[in-house]
XYZ file of C-alpha atoms in Angstrom:
307
model
C 126.019 106.228 70.354
C 123.798 103.124 70.468
C 125.227 102.195 73.866
C 124.386 105.652 75.232
C 120.856 105.493 73.798
C 120.292 102.052 75.323
C 121.529 103.349 78.681
C 119.087 106.275 78.539
C 116.173 103.938 77.735
C 117.035 101.704 80.689
C 117.233 104.735 82.968
C 113.810 105.979 81.851
C 112.277 102.557 82.295
C 113.760 102.378 85.777
C 112.243 105.745 86.637
C 108.810 104.624 85.394
C 108.923 101.433 87.439
C 109.439 103.418 90.659
C 106.439 105.630 89.924
C 103.885 103.122 88.648
C 103.499 100.195 91.083
C 102.852 96.776 89.609
C 101.300 93.750 91.240
C 103.248 93.042 94.412
C 104.245 96.674 94.951
C 102.733 99.713 96.653
C 104.044 103.066 97.803
C 104.339 101.424 101.257
C 107.204 98.940 101.312
C 105.693 97.124 104.297
C 102.883 95.673 102.142
C 102.467 93.452 99.099
C 99.476 93.637 96.758
C 98.297 90.792 94.532
C 95.200 90.087 92.479
C 92.866 87.685 94.290
C 90.632 85.103 92.638
C 88.960 85.270 89.251
C 85.382 85.529 87.938
C 83.337 82.330 88.302
C 82.180 79.932 85.597
C 85.058 80.738 83.276
C 83.923 84.346 82.782
C 86.516 86.755 81.446
C 85.448 89.847 83.411
C 83.994 90.418 86.859
C 81.335 93.022 86.132
C 81.942 95.668 88.859
C 83.257 94.127 92.072
C 81.418 96.431 94.456
C 82.083 94.844 97.875
C 84.048 92.123 99.654
C 83.880 90.454 103.082
C 85.980 87.837 104.873
C 84.449 85.699 107.627
C 87.795 85.205 109.384
C 87.437 81.429 109.118
C 88.576 80.814 105.563
C 85.870 82.235 103.308
C 86.091 85.444 101.254
C 82.794 86.709 99.813
C 82.637 88.977 96.782
C 79.552 90.988 95.792
C 79.503 92.027 92.151
C 77.058 93.750 89.816
C 76.624 90.702 87.613
C 74.949 87.290 87.892
C 75.477 85.386 90.098
C 76.168 88.360 92.397
C 77.606 86.500 95.420
C 80.818 84.554 94.814
C 82.442 82.734 97.750
C 86.143 81.843 97.659
C 88.529 80.075 99.978
C 91.691 81.885 101.008
C 93.558 80.381 98.075
C 91.228 82.213 95.672
C 89.297 79.126 94.580
C 85.546 79.476 94.019
C 83.530 77.467 96.560
C 79.974 78.518 95.703
C 77.810 81.229 94.121
C 74.247 82.416 94.714
C 71.820 85.342 94.568
C 70.739 85.403 90.926
C 67.991 87.950 90.317
C 67.696 89.079 93.943
C 69.367 92.483 93.938
C 68.792 95.216 91.324
C 71.462 97.503 92.837
C 73.898 95.661 95.084
C 76.003 97.876 97.325
C 77.605 96.175 100.334
C 78.248 92.723 101.743
C 79.235 91.973 105.350
C 79.635 88.851 107.462
C 78.813 89.129 111.169
C 80.501 87.281 114.048
C 77.961 84.447 113.789
C 78.700 83.897 110.105
C 75.517 85.457 108.715
C 75.728 87.441 105.489
C 74.273 90.970 105.178
C 73.633 92.659 101.826
C 72.289 96.142 101.071
C 70.404 97.043 97.906
C 70.000 100.708 97.027
C 67.306 100.606 94.347
C 64.960 98.419 96.412
C 65.941 100.298 99.619
C 66.470 96.989 101.398
C 68.783 95.210 103.834
C 68.918 91.402 103.826
C 70.303 88.740 106.142
C 71.302 85.353 104.688
C 72.998 82.149 105.695
C 76.330 81.460 104.053
C 74.452 79.156 101.686
C 72.141 81.954 100.513
C 68.984 81.227 102.532
C 67.222 84.500 103.399
C 66.546 84.899 107.122
C 65.522 88.542 107.506
C 64.606 91.557 105.393
C 64.631 95.151 106.671
C 62.941 98.006 104.850
C 59.899 98.343 102.615
C 60.793 96.998 99.192
C 60.705 99.660 96.503
C 59.718 102.419 98.952
C 62.089 105.252 99.869
C 61.669 106.445 103.449
C 62.739 109.801 104.869
C 65.003 110.487 107.848
C 62.134 109.897 110.286
C 60.991 106.578 108.849
C 61.110 103.541 111.127
C 60.431 100.943 108.423
C 61.894 102.287 105.165
C 65.363 103.313 104.024
C 66.520 105.545 101.198
C 69.375 103.735 99.442
C 71.157 102.171 102.460
C 74.922 101.818 102.275
C 76.226 99.402 104.936
C 75.433 97.203 107.962
C 77.177 96.464 111.260
C 75.984 93.889 113.801
C 76.740 94.326 117.506
C 77.926 91.443 119.713
C 74.395 91.161 121.173
C 72.922 90.843 117.671
C 71.556 94.386 117.361
C 71.673 95.729 113.811
C 72.908 99.160 112.722
C 72.238 100.301 109.147
C 73.942 103.312 107.592
C 71.135 104.884 105.564
C 73.246 107.341 103.678
C 72.627 107.864 99.977
C 69.171 109.372 100.315
C 69.105 109.940 104.087
C 71.631 111.090 106.691
C 71.421 108.628 109.559
C 72.066 105.287 111.181
C 69.055 103.122 112.052
C 69.225 100.766 115.031
C 67.197 97.518 115.129
C 67.005 94.575 117.485
C 68.339 91.178 116.443
C 64.795 90.289 115.366
C 64.518 93.410 113.213
C 62.418 95.563 115.526
C 63.080 99.296 115.211
C 64.867 100.832 118.218
C 66.093 104.312 117.287
C 67.578 106.702 114.765
C 71.088 108.119 115.169
C 71.561 111.399 113.327
C 68.898 112.212 110.775
C 70.141 115.666 109.818
C 72.314 116.403 106.814
C 75.202 118.645 107.764
C 78.714 119.100 109.066
C 77.917 119.400 112.767
C 78.702 116.682 115.273
C 76.116 113.952 115.040
C 75.033 115.098 111.564
C 75.860 113.183 108.381
C 76.357 113.751 104.691
C 76.413 110.258 103.186
C 77.413 107.857 105.956
C 78.976 105.174 103.780
C 80.431 102.608 106.182
C 80.043 101.486 109.786
C 81.996 99.079 112.025
C 82.342 98.373 115.747
C 85.566 98.801 117.694
C 86.636 96.565 120.589
C 84.804 98.824 123.058
C 81.510 98.436 121.233
C 81.582 101.966 119.804
C 80.212 102.719 116.349
C 82.881 103.960 113.935
C 81.071 105.731 111.091
C 82.651 106.819 107.811
C 80.960 110.118 106.898
C 81.825 110.972 103.300
C 80.617 114.601 103.549
C 79.876 114.701 99.831
C 78.652 118.310 99.895
C 81.627 119.871 101.664
C 84.207 117.368 100.378
C 85.760 117.178 103.840
C 85.309 113.511 104.811
C 85.565 112.508 108.441
C 84.938 109.651 110.856
C 82.455 110.040 113.696
C 82.360 107.826 116.787
C 79.151 107.032 118.690
C 78.025 104.950 121.627
C 75.385 102.372 120.752
C 72.766 104.467 122.536
C 73.360 107.154 119.904
C 75.503 109.440 122.048
C 78.167 111.291 120.047
C 81.669 110.646 121.423
C 84.193 112.233 119.058
C 85.096 112.889 115.450
C 88.294 112.372 113.490
C 89.119 115.069 110.967
C 92.179 116.183 108.985
C 92.670 112.625 107.761
C 93.678 113.598 104.228
C 90.821 111.621 102.701
C 89.542 112.306 99.184
C 86.540 110.053 98.561
C 86.576 107.398 101.279
C 84.298 104.439 100.668
C 85.537 101.310 102.452
C 85.937 100.809 106.193
C 87.576 97.951 108.094
C 88.902 97.513 111.624
C 91.281 95.100 113.323
C 91.054 93.572 116.787
C 93.468 96.216 118.137
C 91.201 98.971 116.730
C 93.421 99.921 113.837
C 91.057 101.448 111.271
C 91.584 101.038 107.525
C 89.857 103.400 105.100
C 89.688 102.519 101.415
C 89.696 105.472 99.026
C 87.871 105.339 95.715
C 89.432 108.436 94.143
C 92.748 108.243 95.996
C 93.243 104.543 95.128
C 94.813 103.992 98.538
C 94.193 102.680 102.040
C 94.658 105.094 104.943
C 95.610 103.546 108.294
C 94.298 105.269 111.436
C 94.816 104.660 115.150
C 93.018 106.691 117.799
C 91.970 109.234 115.187
C 95.497 109.801 113.852
C 96.815 108.721 110.459
C 99.745 106.355 111.017
C 100.256 105.082 107.482
C 99.084 104.983 103.880
C 99.117 102.093 101.433
C 99.127 103.887 98.104
C 99.527 102.979 94.477
C 96.815 100.332 94.585
C 95.673 101.108 91.037
C 92.194 100.212 92.295
C 89.159 102.342 93.044
C 88.653 100.899 96.501
C 84.884 101.053 96.897
C 84.917 98.547 99.735
C 87.607 96.873 101.837
C 87.538 94.143 104.454
C 89.991 92.589 106.898
C 90.381 88.841 107.349
C 90.932 88.624 111.100
C 92.189 85.082 110.723
C 95.190 86.147 108.642
C 95.380 89.952 108.807
C 95.018 90.236 105.026
C 93.064 93.148 103.587
C 90.800 92.626 100.582
C 89.951 95.491 98.239
C 86.898 95.548 95.946
C 87.891 97.562 92.892
C 84.894 99.282 91.311
C 86.906 100.196 88.206
C 85.470 98.471 85.144
C 85.825 95.533 84.620
C 86.467 95.060 88.336
C 88.765 92.869 90.411
C 89.681 91.967 93.979
C 93.107 92.760 95.379
C 94.703 91.237 98.445
C 96.964 93.430 100.596
C 99.325 91.609 102.961
C 101.837 92.969 105.419
C 105.294 91.558 104.697
């Protein structure tokens, strides 16, 4: 009787282990997932890891809603430096451009900042503390992300309060507005939450569509011309956006706790079972590793590697 009971317990435990992935496992057997790094200064918890960026040269930057907000690691997960105390009341995204400059958005102050890797501020876009409307050329309304073109031009997704992208020169001079109308039509937005460039210089924009709950990706030329949209992607609440050199697009899902892999507008794979609310993801082009910023309290960073 005891032998039979023990056998049943082992069977149940085996069933549970196939359903609930642990560190190192996902629903996609081609990938491994591990926890990356740890909070700085001996802290026990992160404090909402909201965004992550890899520079492709060995540094992984984490933006968290705690002080200090910017924590820079090497690829081995060792802290190299921290900075940014007291600068950002509502941190949202961190990006590193091809020249190694760091871009951070702040929603409460309605600002976009450019820094050196050491934390020296080089540029500020927006009017601090002032919320602009969809026609504003010098004020955002809770901006969500930044992408920098090869020529240095800056594209800001101004999505929480507005429904647009805003294009600036490398020096921060206003050039144009892309979109500006909330809606489901082509060229309209309902919370553009992420933006990246593909190898052809096209803007790949993650449009959450919070009102309709039918998220999509829209593709634009840099002059603002609408090219195409990708729908029927099976997305729930997409938040993070990353792209590889071969234009494979990775979408991190906050509610779905997964990464959806897209090529040419078609879903080609899913990395599920992350047990992380993937608010932001980033790809290290030097290694191919994906980093996931988990906005679940108390926060953590996960590293996703193809086997």
